[in-house]
Amino acid sequence: MGATPWLEEWDAVVAGGTATAIEEAWLARLERGVDDPEELLEALRRLRAAGKKTLSATLLELASEQALADGRWEARKRLLAEQLRLGVGEASALRVALEEAVRQSWAGRPSLAALLAHFRLPEARKPLEALEQLELWLAHDVGDVFLMAGRGPGRVVEANPQLGVLRLDFEKERRVPVPIEAAPKYLTPLPVGHFLRRRLEEREVVAREVAADPPGALAAVLASFGRPLSAGEIRTALEGLVSAEGWAAWWNRAKRNPRVLAEGNGTKVTYRLVGEGEVSAEIRESFSSGTLAQRIELARRHAGRSSGLDVDMVAALLAGEGEANEPAGVAWEATAVAARLGASAEGVSAVRTALLARHGAALLLREVGDASQRDEVLQLVRLAEPKWSEVFAEQLRQETNPKLLTCLAAELIGAGLAARVEAFLDEVFLHPQRYPAALVWACEPCDQHEVEALLDRRRSGPLLVRLADLAERREFSPLRARLREILSARGMAAAVIQGRLTLEQGRRLLQLLERPGELGEERRWLARAVAARFPELRAEAVDESIPMLASTVARLQEELRGLREREIPAVLKAIQVAREHGDLSENFEYHAARARQEYLSARAAALQDDLARARVVDPSTVDTGEVRVGTTVRLVAVEGGEERRVTILGPYEGNPEQGILSHGAEAAQQLLGRQVGEEVAFDGGRFRVAAITAAELPPS
């Protein structure tokens, strides 16, 4: 231990060298009490280091007797243990005295008598080791309550030193065994009054308190743990007391506790309890030293805590505009937060006008992430910028929010610039994968009459056929919920099928829908709707088969056999081995093996389904009167004479780099059914079908 003032005095006395002075100094120290035996033991260690071992032993005995006289049993126990360690005094008497010190210091423990009888300190071969084990058991005695990660609070119901096992009753499990050696690592003691202990012992009472007073319950949780907690940790502490459905409402009420202060950002936000009147001072201090982004977060978190604080935060937020190093988007966001805190409209407008002048509309629109705030930027641009239409036309190409796309188009049309909107739509429909959000917007109903009329003219049969394919592509996955609506009986698809789809387009759409995809329900509805619109197509059986070469079928069968007979059994064995390693919540090998097993099982199921629908294609027997699966097409450009050779096979053989297209690919759909001499749009150009032959397969 470090040098205390008394130890420094002691060192000086020891350096003087007289035994009488040392003994007098020791007795004077003992008169002050022996509550801190570690200081006394450190003094004796220094005395022995100075070569006075005999005197040190005498003074140790004096300290031990003083602890007995004062009834300081913890100190007495520690000093007796040191006597035994150093061999100071008669060993048998020391053992008996040590057992009595344990009896007194742990008085009232339910298992004290049984544990003393089990460990038998007076006869133990290694009394200090026996003492350590004895006190470990006494610290985890019957009736004590502990927290165990993953199980919550639990009470010790059995302490069995013969088996070396504790048993605890948790809220959802009874008599859970815990080896005594693991207890210090996995069991955290919960003192009387701790929230989790009350949850175990007074569940109904605590549940009523939590429901009636969320702010008070949150304070009780934070006070019990005595450290900052994340929202997840708080929710875990309230497990079973607040329902999943009611959590959001309860949490919003609880956070209003004026003594609860949130710190950090994003997923690292923690909450701590502070004294009355300290919160505002801490927030002001954080505001004064924080960046503008940190001030924004603090303002959002503490808005409404006090009117005076709100006024100060507004001033700090609006002042941030003047800091040249602050990003444009952050500075604009600060004005939005300031407005919500009650800043004057004139003050916010002045700062925003200055931001527009400093950074320009393009940068502001690019950096402002929230759509409602981009709307406000556009409103300011409309009023303040003479060339606002150029800004709007450019933003039309960048925007992804459907409401803002409509507003931008409506403003441009209203200003007589419908041609700019038309040019943008031409680009969207020509390159839909560059503008996925704009294409989806163009297929949805619009509440602006002029914009709706312009969009409706483009909602045609070819668009529906193309959209059914695009909807399954990766670029459109974030928009899939809206695509489901468009391709349902409630969306654009119904109107197009009813009045704008031709028989040939319907046939191509049905062919496209044969391919598997994620929008299963919508695809099935589309197929039924097309068949209802064109009864003559009902006779054409919907081919759900998957074309494959014979070699492909053999390859997939071999892969499926390998999955079932080798890979899946191996990973199941790995899961079993990993499960035996213990706690699954921290078992990386177990979770990795489970993820691998799920992947392999899904792959096997998909292969089995596809093989069940396999249709073997033999290119040597395919009718080459028109382009079919299993044919090679020679295309000649209408202008320039460029030649292209394209082979059409099934999805498992597709390899665009080698000129082999899957029959379901958009480019292949443009060719299927064509005959020699027909012109076709292909890969951005116009080509004439010059020849159709049996498929030319690359060497295996």
XYZ file of C-alpha atoms in Angstrom, residues 124-694:
571
model
C -7.059 -28.345 8.864
C -3.693 -29.275 7.366
C -3.579 -25.934 5.519
C -5.634 -23.581 7.691
C -5.186 -20.499 5.515
C -6.455 -22.303 2.408
C -9.338 -23.714 4.461
C -10.110 -20.177 5.682
C -10.211 -18.879 2.105
C -12.598 -21.637 1.016
C -14.753 -21.227 4.111
C -15.200 -17.505 3.538
C -15.939 -18.064 -0.149
C -18.868 -20.259 0.855
C -20.014 -17.812 3.546
C -20.003 -14.996 0.968
C -22.429 -17.067 -1.150
C -24.623 -18.448 1.593
C -28.223 -19.632 1.477
C -30.603 -16.674 1.185
C -28.129 -14.356 -0.527
C -29.246 -12.829 -3.849
C -26.956 -12.521 -6.875
C -27.148 -11.366 -10.472
C -26.089 -13.864 -13.135
C -25.673 -12.733 -16.749
C -28.343 -14.254 -18.979
C -30.512 -15.367 -16.054
C -31.107 -12.226 -13.999
C -31.413 -12.158 -10.189
C -31.438 -15.416 -8.242
C -31.383 -16.576 -4.619
C -29.057 -19.234 -3.198
C -31.237 -22.103 -1.945
C -28.524 -24.680 -1.277
C -24.824 -24.567 -0.414
C -23.262 -28.030 -0.669
C -19.517 -27.996 0.120
C -19.368 -31.800 -0.202
C -20.250 -31.473 -3.917
C -18.668 -28.042 -4.320
C -21.912 -26.667 -5.800
C -24.337 -23.838 -5.071
C -27.925 -24.031 -6.278
C -29.925 -20.905 -7.065
C -33.570 -20.184 -7.854
C -33.940 -17.631 -10.652
C -37.142 -16.052 -11.913
C -37.561 -18.559 -14.731
C -35.359 -21.461 -13.593
C -35.098 -23.350 -10.333
C -32.138 -25.000 -8.609
C -29.576 -23.946 -11.191
C -26.160 -25.397 -10.197
C -23.114 -23.107 -10.018
C -19.685 -24.506 -9.028
C -18.318 -22.578 -6.068
C -15.080 -21.808 -7.966
C -17.138 -20.052 -10.671
C -19.248 -18.065 -8.228
C -16.939 -14.997 -7.922
C -16.805 -14.686 -11.729
C -20.439 -15.272 -12.617
C -22.398 -14.129 -9.546
C -22.631 -10.436 -8.623
C -24.075 -9.793 -5.148
C -27.254 -7.709 -4.997
C -27.597 -5.807 -1.712
C -30.909 -5.286 0.036
C -32.872 -2.560 -1.792
C -31.215 -3.137 -5.178
C -33.809 -2.875 -7.942
C -33.108 -6.360 -9.287
C -33.310 -7.869 -5.818
C -36.665 -6.183 -5.278
C -37.762 -7.485 -8.700
C -37.074 -10.998 -7.418
C -38.496 -10.579 -3.919
C -41.375 -8.093 -4.432
C -42.268 -8.560 -8.080
C -45.908 -7.423 -7.899
C -45.086 -4.349 -5.813
C -42.241 -3.343 -8.137
C -44.425 -3.920 -11.215
C -47.019 -1.493 -9.848
C -44.334 1.108 -9.101
C -42.842 0.779 -12.592
C -46.242 1.224 -14.256
C -47.314 4.144 -12.051
C -44.050 6.113 -12.048
C -41.738 5.482 -15.039
C -39.347 8.391 -14.195
C -39.041 7.161 -10.608
C -38.484 3.570 -11.708
C -35.743 4.652 -14.102
C -34.045 6.567 -11.286
C -34.279 3.497 -9.038
C -32.621 1.313 -11.688
C -29.779 3.778 -12.271
C -29.264 4.328 -8.534
C -29.056 0.579 -7.903
C -26.366 -0.015 -10.503
C -24.426 3.129 -9.605
C -23.034 3.572 -13.126
C -24.239 4.764 -16.545
C -26.445 2.220 -18.343
C -27.420 1.825 -21.981
C -31.083 1.636 -22.993
C -30.599 -2.086 -23.603
C -29.259 -2.649 -20.090
C -32.143 -0.669 -18.616
C -34.645 -2.692 -20.624
C -33.038 -5.906 -19.392
C -33.357 -4.692 -15.783
C -37.087 -4.147 -16.413
C -37.619 -7.515 -18.101
C -41.072 -8.859 -17.334
C -42.198 -5.561 -15.806
C -42.785 -3.604 -19.044
C -44.293 -5.379 -22.054
C -42.653 -5.256 -25.473
C -45.708 -3.442 -26.853
C -45.666 -0.836 -24.104
C -41.920 -0.273 -23.976
C -41.717 2.736 -26.316
C -44.410 4.686 -24.444
C -42.963 3.757 -21.039
C -39.409 4.688 -22.096
C -40.488 8.075 -23.457
C -42.130 8.897 -20.113
C -39.232 7.567 -18.050
C -36.607 9.674 -19.858
C -38.371 12.851 -18.730
C -36.918 12.423 -15.255
C -35.035 15.724 -14.754
C -32.242 13.931 -12.905
C -31.474 11.539 -15.776
C -28.748 12.700 -18.131
C -28.072 11.016 -21.474
C -24.539 10.930 -22.893
C -22.944 9.617 -26.092
C -24.220 9.185 -29.637
C -25.985 6.554 -31.715
C -25.812 3.064 -30.246
C -23.382 4.241 -27.535
C -25.868 6.456 -25.668
C -25.862 5.833 -21.907
C -27.976 7.257 -19.099
C -26.880 8.249 -15.612
C -28.461 9.739 -12.517
C -27.255 13.137 -11.268
C -28.106 15.309 -8.290
C -30.905 17.849 -8.227
C -29.936 21.037 -10.070
C -26.797 19.513 -11.597
C -28.276 18.565 -14.981
C -28.655 22.033 -16.468
C -25.157 22.989 -15.375
C -23.669 19.866 -16.973
C -25.600 20.405 -20.214
C -24.462 24.028 -20.432
C -20.877 22.956 -19.865
C -21.155 20.317 -22.613
C -22.695 22.893 -24.935
C -19.888 25.341 -24.392
C -17.184 22.786 -25.226
C -18.966 20.683 -27.860
C -18.949 20.827 -31.642
C -22.062 21.976 -33.462
C -23.048 18.356 -34.155
C -22.731 17.569 -30.438
C -24.824 20.623 -29.579
C -27.537 19.421 -31.944
C -27.615 16.028 -30.232
C -27.733 17.634 -26.780
C -30.520 19.987 -27.848
C -32.637 17.150 -29.217
C -32.091 15.123 -26.100
C -32.799 17.838 -23.564
C -35.387 20.018 -25.318
C -38.058 21.193 -22.912
C -36.064 20.423 -19.760
C -36.242 24.098 -18.787
C -37.185 27.293 -20.609
C -33.937 29.012 -19.673
C -31.887 26.114 -20.977
C -33.878 26.093 -24.241
C -33.107 29.783 -24.778
C -29.395 29.202 -24.238
C -29.364 26.207 -26.583
C -31.136 28.172 -29.329
C -28.520 30.910 -29.126
C -25.659 28.394 -29.287
C -27.197 26.528 -32.235
C -27.782 29.605 -34.350
C -24.341 30.945 -33.509
C -22.822 27.778 -34.995
C -23.582 29.022 -38.501
C -20.757 31.494 -38.161
C -18.156 28.750 -37.667
C -16.601 28.330 -41.106
C -15.407 24.769 -40.477
C -18.887 23.405 -39.765
C -20.377 21.313 -42.633
C -23.268 22.944 -44.482
C -25.682 20.114 -43.673
C -24.881 20.235 -39.967
C -25.321 24.022 -39.830
C -28.709 23.736 -41.556
C -29.764 20.953 -39.186
C -28.886 23.231 -36.271
C -31.388 25.800 -37.526
C -34.100 23.135 -37.720
C -33.468 22.046 -34.122
C -33.381 25.677 -33.001
C -36.779 26.239 -34.655
C -38.247 23.302 -32.728
C -36.870 24.782 -29.491
C -38.751 28.035 -30.100
C -36.310 30.188 -32.065
C -37.962 33.117 -33.832
C -38.870 32.635 -37.487
C -36.903 35.771 -38.367
C -33.769 34.530 -36.620
C -33.917 31.112 -38.310
C -34.611 32.670 -41.723
C -31.643 35.050 -41.416
C -29.238 32.217 -40.589
C -30.572 30.026 -43.399
C -30.271 32.816 -45.945
C -26.650 33.288 -44.877
C -26.041 29.545 -45.238
C -27.491 29.532 -48.755
C -25.290 32.447 -49.752
C -22.171 30.864 -48.261
C -22.508 27.249 -49.406
C -24.824 27.355 -52.408
C -27.996 25.370 -53.042
C -26.303 22.312 -54.562
C -24.083 21.671 -51.527
C -26.919 22.246 -49.055
C -29.226 19.845 -50.875
C -26.494 17.231 -51.088
C -25.604 17.394 -47.399
C -29.076 17.766 -45.855
C -30.173 14.190 -45.295
C -33.721 14.695 -43.994
C -36.350 15.028 -46.761
C -38.446 17.570 -44.837
C -35.366 19.754 -44.421
C -34.484 19.447 -48.115
C -38.027 20.655 -48.776
C -37.299 23.757 -46.697
C -34.028 24.303 -48.569
C -35.974 24.162 -51.852
C -38.564 26.616 -50.553
C -35.794 29.055 -49.667
C -34.143 28.539 -53.073
C -37.503 29.221 -54.789
C -37.751 32.565 -53.025
C -34.122 33.691 -52.998
C -32.494 32.322 -56.162
C -33.248 33.964 -59.544
C -32.141 30.750 -61.320
C -34.124 28.457 -59.055
C -35.370 26.378 -62.009
C -31.819 25.229 -62.774
C -31.441 24.091 -59.180
C -34.812 22.298 -59.281
C -34.025 20.555 -62.575
C -30.698 19.299 -61.249
C -32.231 18.206 -57.922
C -34.838 16.243 -59.867
C -31.960 13.989 -61.003
C -30.633 13.558 -57.446
C -33.815 13.310 -55.378
C -35.149 10.003 -54.044
C -38.090 11.131 -51.909
C -41.404 10.701 -53.831
C -43.072 13.761 -52.284
C -40.150 15.997 -53.240
C -39.970 14.512 -56.740
C -43.608 15.481 -57.218
C -43.031 19.002 -55.863
C -39.989 19.535 -58.078
C -41.820 18.336 -61.191
C -44.916 20.421 -60.387
C -42.889 23.603 -59.885
C -41.050 23.118 -63.178
C -44.251 22.353 -65.096
C -45.939 25.368 -63.510
C -43.070 27.551 -64.700
C -43.540 26.350 -68.274
C -40.598 23.955 -68.134
C -42.424 20.673 -68.685
C -39.814 19.802 -71.320
C -37.173 19.595 -68.577
C -39.320 17.099 -66.697
C -39.965 15.128 -69.907
C -36.219 14.951 -70.610
C -35.584 13.666 -67.091
C -38.272 10.985 -67.464
C -36.785 9.922 -70.803
C -33.510 9.283 -69.013
C -35.213 7.455 -66.141
C -37.077 5.065 -68.453
C -34.009 4.557 -70.638
C -31.701 3.788 -67.686
C -34.004 2.703 -64.820
C -31.228 1.073 -62.815
C -29.511 4.456 -62.490
C -32.702 6.010 -61.098
C -34.552 3.245 -59.203
C -36.339 5.636 -56.809
C -37.498 7.887 -59.663
C -38.825 4.925 -61.683
C -40.860 3.668 -58.726
C -42.179 7.197 -58.139
C -43.223 7.413 -61.800
C -45.324 4.246 -61.352
C -47.208 5.515 -58.285
C -50.311 7.739 -58.236
C -49.578 11.450 -57.842
C -51.770 14.112 -56.225
C -50.592 16.840 -58.647
C -52.843 16.729 -61.748
C -50.272 18.066 -64.216
C -47.563 15.700 -62.997
C -49.947 12.732 -62.909
C -51.017 13.371 -66.511
C -47.399 13.461 -67.653
C -46.513 10.250 -65.803
C -49.649 8.360 -66.802
C -48.794 8.613 -70.489
C -45.701 6.481 -69.817
C -47.438 3.722 -67.862
C -47.662 1.138 -70.613
C -47.504 -2.581 -71.243
C -43.771 -2.609 -72.011
C -43.158 -0.728 -68.746
C -45.072 -3.375 -66.761
C -43.133 -6.198 -68.415
C -39.862 -4.458 -67.640
C -40.886 -3.563 -64.088
C -41.712 -7.194 -63.243
C -38.080 -8.013 -64.024
C -36.507 -4.929 -62.445
C -38.412 -5.444 -59.189
C -36.289 -8.508 -58.420
C -32.944 -6.764 -58.953
C -30.595 -5.677 -56.214
C -30.836 -1.950 -57.007
C -34.562 -2.047 -56.288
C -34.460 -4.068 -53.052
C -34.808 -0.984 -50.755
C -37.961 -0.047 -52.713
C -39.532 -3.489 -52.667
C -42.435 -2.606 -50.352
C -43.582 0.122 -52.739
C -43.060 -2.190 -55.721
C -45.353 -4.756 -54.113
C -48.106 -2.140 -54.062
C -47.447 -1.107 -57.680
C -47.554 -4.727 -58.882
C -50.697 -5.588 -56.899
C -54.407 -5.301 -57.705
C -54.336 -1.877 -56.038
C -51.514 -0.389 -58.098
C -50.455 0.561 -61.587
C -50.281 -3.061 -62.747
C -54.061 -3.498 -62.540
C -54.746 -0.438 -64.719
C -52.128 -1.402 -67.306
C -53.332 -5.014 -67.577
C -56.918 -3.887 -67.931
C -56.440 -1.378 -70.721
C -52.883 -1.038 -72.012
C -51.401 -4.511 -72.271
C -51.327 -6.264 -75.659
C -51.653 -9.990 -76.161
C -47.984 -10.355 -77.070
C -46.930 -8.277 -74.060
C -49.128 -10.454 -71.864
C -47.487 -13.571 -73.266
C -44.012 -12.158 -72.569
C -45.049 -11.128 -69.085
C -46.236 -14.666 -68.337
C -42.944 -16.050 -69.612
C -41.051 -13.654 -67.369
C -43.183 -14.597 -64.362
C -42.160 -18.231 -64.726
C -38.828 -17.389 -63.105
C -38.639 -17.665 -59.316
C -38.458 -14.396 -57.400
C -38.970 -12.753 -54.007
C -42.257 -11.065 -54.964
C -44.044 -14.416 -55.066
C -47.541 -13.251 -54.139
C -47.457 -10.351 -56.591
C -46.106 -12.562 -59.380
C -48.907 -15.076 -58.884
C -51.506 -12.312 -58.947
C -50.012 -10.841 -62.121
C -50.155 -14.251 -63.829
C -53.831 -14.683 -62.875
C -54.704 -11.149 -63.977
C -53.013 -11.543 -67.373
C -54.759 -14.888 -67.920
C -58.080 -13.267 -67.027
C -57.436 -10.369 -69.430
C -56.474 -12.701 -72.282
C -58.505 -15.928 -72.029
C -56.702 -17.290 -75.060
C -53.516 -17.440 -72.986
C -55.159 -19.760 -70.466
C -54.765 -22.636 -72.866
C -51.060 -21.986 -72.985
C -49.856 -23.912 -69.989
C -47.754 -21.845 -67.693
C -44.388 -23.491 -67.862
C -42.852 -23.488 -64.415
C -40.006 -25.748 -65.470
C -36.395 -24.664 -65.418
C -34.465 -25.448 -68.620
C -31.110 -27.161 -68.042
C -28.538 -29.046 -70.018
C -28.108 -32.706 -69.081
C -24.617 -31.929 -67.769
C -26.067 -29.210 -65.538
C -28.620 -31.620 -64.059
C -25.821 -34.067 -63.252
C -23.696 -31.313 -61.693
C -26.551 -30.079 -59.479
C -27.469 -33.627 -58.429
C -23.870 -34.204 -57.366
C -23.835 -30.929 -55.414
C -27.097 -31.855 -53.657
C -25.718 -35.307 -52.793
C -22.567 -33.719 -51.345
C -24.624 -31.342 -49.225
C -26.838 -34.080 -47.805
C -24.206 -36.757 -47.272
C -21.111 -34.766 -46.310
C -21.402 -31.032 -45.617
C -24.663 -30.877 -43.632
C -23.797 -33.875 -41.362
C -20.344 -32.372 -40.771
C -21.701 -28.998 -39.728
C -24.334 -30.625 -37.472
C -21.516 -32.443 -35.706
C -19.621 -29.140 -35.375
C -22.708 -27.562 -33.777
C -22.895 -30.384 -31.231
C -19.208 -30.008 -30.362
C -19.491 -26.215 -30.061
C -22.590 -26.539 -27.854
C -20.593 -28.554 -25.351
C -18.152 -25.655 -24.848
C -20.516 -23.834 -22.500
C -22.321 -20.457 -22.574
C -23.852 -20.195 -26.070
C -24.257 -16.397 -25.844
C -20.462 -15.954 -26.107
C -19.681 -19.094 -28.141
C -18.421 -17.863 -31.531
C -17.838 -21.377 -32.877
C -21.439 -22.359 -32.110
C -22.977 -19.330 -33.830
C -20.682 -19.671 -36.852
C -21.616 -23.340 -37.218
C -25.332 -22.539 -36.895
C -25.081 -19.876 -39.603
C -23.258 -22.344 -41.875
C -25.903 -25.014 -41.231
C -28.735 -22.610 -42.121
C -26.993 -21.620 -45.352
C -26.344 -25.227 -46.404
C -29.906 -26.299 -45.599
C -31.339 -23.410 -47.637
C -29.035 -24.257 -50.547
C -30.065 -27.917 -50.457
C -33.769 -26.995 -50.411
C -33.332 -24.654 -53.382
C -31.440 -27.290 -55.378
C -34.055 -29.923 -54.635
C -36.857 -27.595 -55.783
C -35.048 -26.594 -58.984
C -34.150 -30.185 -59.858
C -37.778 -31.188 -59.363
C -38.727 -28.628 -62.034
C -35.782 -29.297 -64.346
C -36.528 -29.640 -68.070
C -33.587 -31.150 -69.938
C -32.704 -29.226 -73.103
C -30.871 -30.976 -75.921
C -29.675 -28.277 -78.369
C -29.325 -30.866 -81.167
C -33.092 -31.484 -81.181
C -34.358 -27.900 -80.694
C -36.546 -26.412 -83.481
C -34.538 -23.505 -84.911
C -37.489 -21.943 -86.737
C -37.500 -19.218 -84.056
C -35.336 -18.173 -81.155
C -35.817 -20.660 -78.285
C -33.941 -21.896 -75.267
C -31.138 -24.015 -76.679
C -30.453 -21.895 -79.779
C -27.689 -19.546 -80.860
C -28.723 -16.313 -82.607
C -26.550 -14.412 -85.058
C -27.483 -10.697 -84.948
C -26.404 -8.053 -87.453
C -26.613 -4.353 -86.559
C -29.109 -2.456 -88.707
C -26.597 0.388 -88.976
C -22.940 -0.480 -89.308
C -23.156 -4.218 -89.896
C -21.711 -5.205 -86.483
C -22.339 -8.893 -85.731
C -23.216 -10.445 -82.362
C -23.679 -14.121 -81.457
C -25.884 -14.898 -78.486
C -26.737 -18.316 -77.037
C -29.852 -18.702 -74.863
C -29.870 -21.415 -72.171
C -31.232 -21.840 -68.651
C -30.393 -19.830 -65.509
C -27.667 -22.227 -64.352
C -25.767 -21.947 -67.656
C -25.980 -18.176 -68.105
C -22.570 -16.534 -68.631
C -22.858 -13.118 -70.337
C -19.073 -12.825 -70.699
C -19.139 -15.870 -72.992
C -22.248 -14.684 -74.827
C -24.595 -17.102 -73.010
C -27.783 -15.527 -71.625
C -30.269 -17.005 -69.169
C -33.676 -17.322 -70.824
C -35.154 -15.093 -68.125
C -32.708 -12.214 -68.642
C -34.176 -9.001 -70.031
C -31.956 -9.162 -73.134
C -32.976 -12.779 -73.799
C -36.647 -11.869 -73.471
C -36.175 -9.400 -76.301
C -34.989 -12.270 -78.561
C -37.226 -15.224 -77.622
C -39.844 -15.956 -80.278
C -38.086 -13.912 -82.970
C -37.545 -15.315 -86.459
C -34.897 -14.762 -89.120
C -35.283 -11.330 -90.710
C -36.997 -9.643 -87.727
C -35.524 -6.500 -86.212
C -35.096 -6.344 -82.460
C -33.842 -3.887 -79.845
C -30.833 -5.447 -78.151
C -28.148 -4.061 -75.819
C -28.965 -0.430 -76.633
C -29.047 -0.866 -80.430
C -31.175 -2.197 -83.299
C -30.272 -5.587 -84.771
C -31.671 -7.952 -87.391
C -31.898 -11.685 -86.721
C -29.584 -13.113 -89.425
C -29.529 -16.808 -88.433
C -30.797 -19.213 -85.753
C -28.882 -22.444 -85.097
C -28.590 -25.098 -82.423
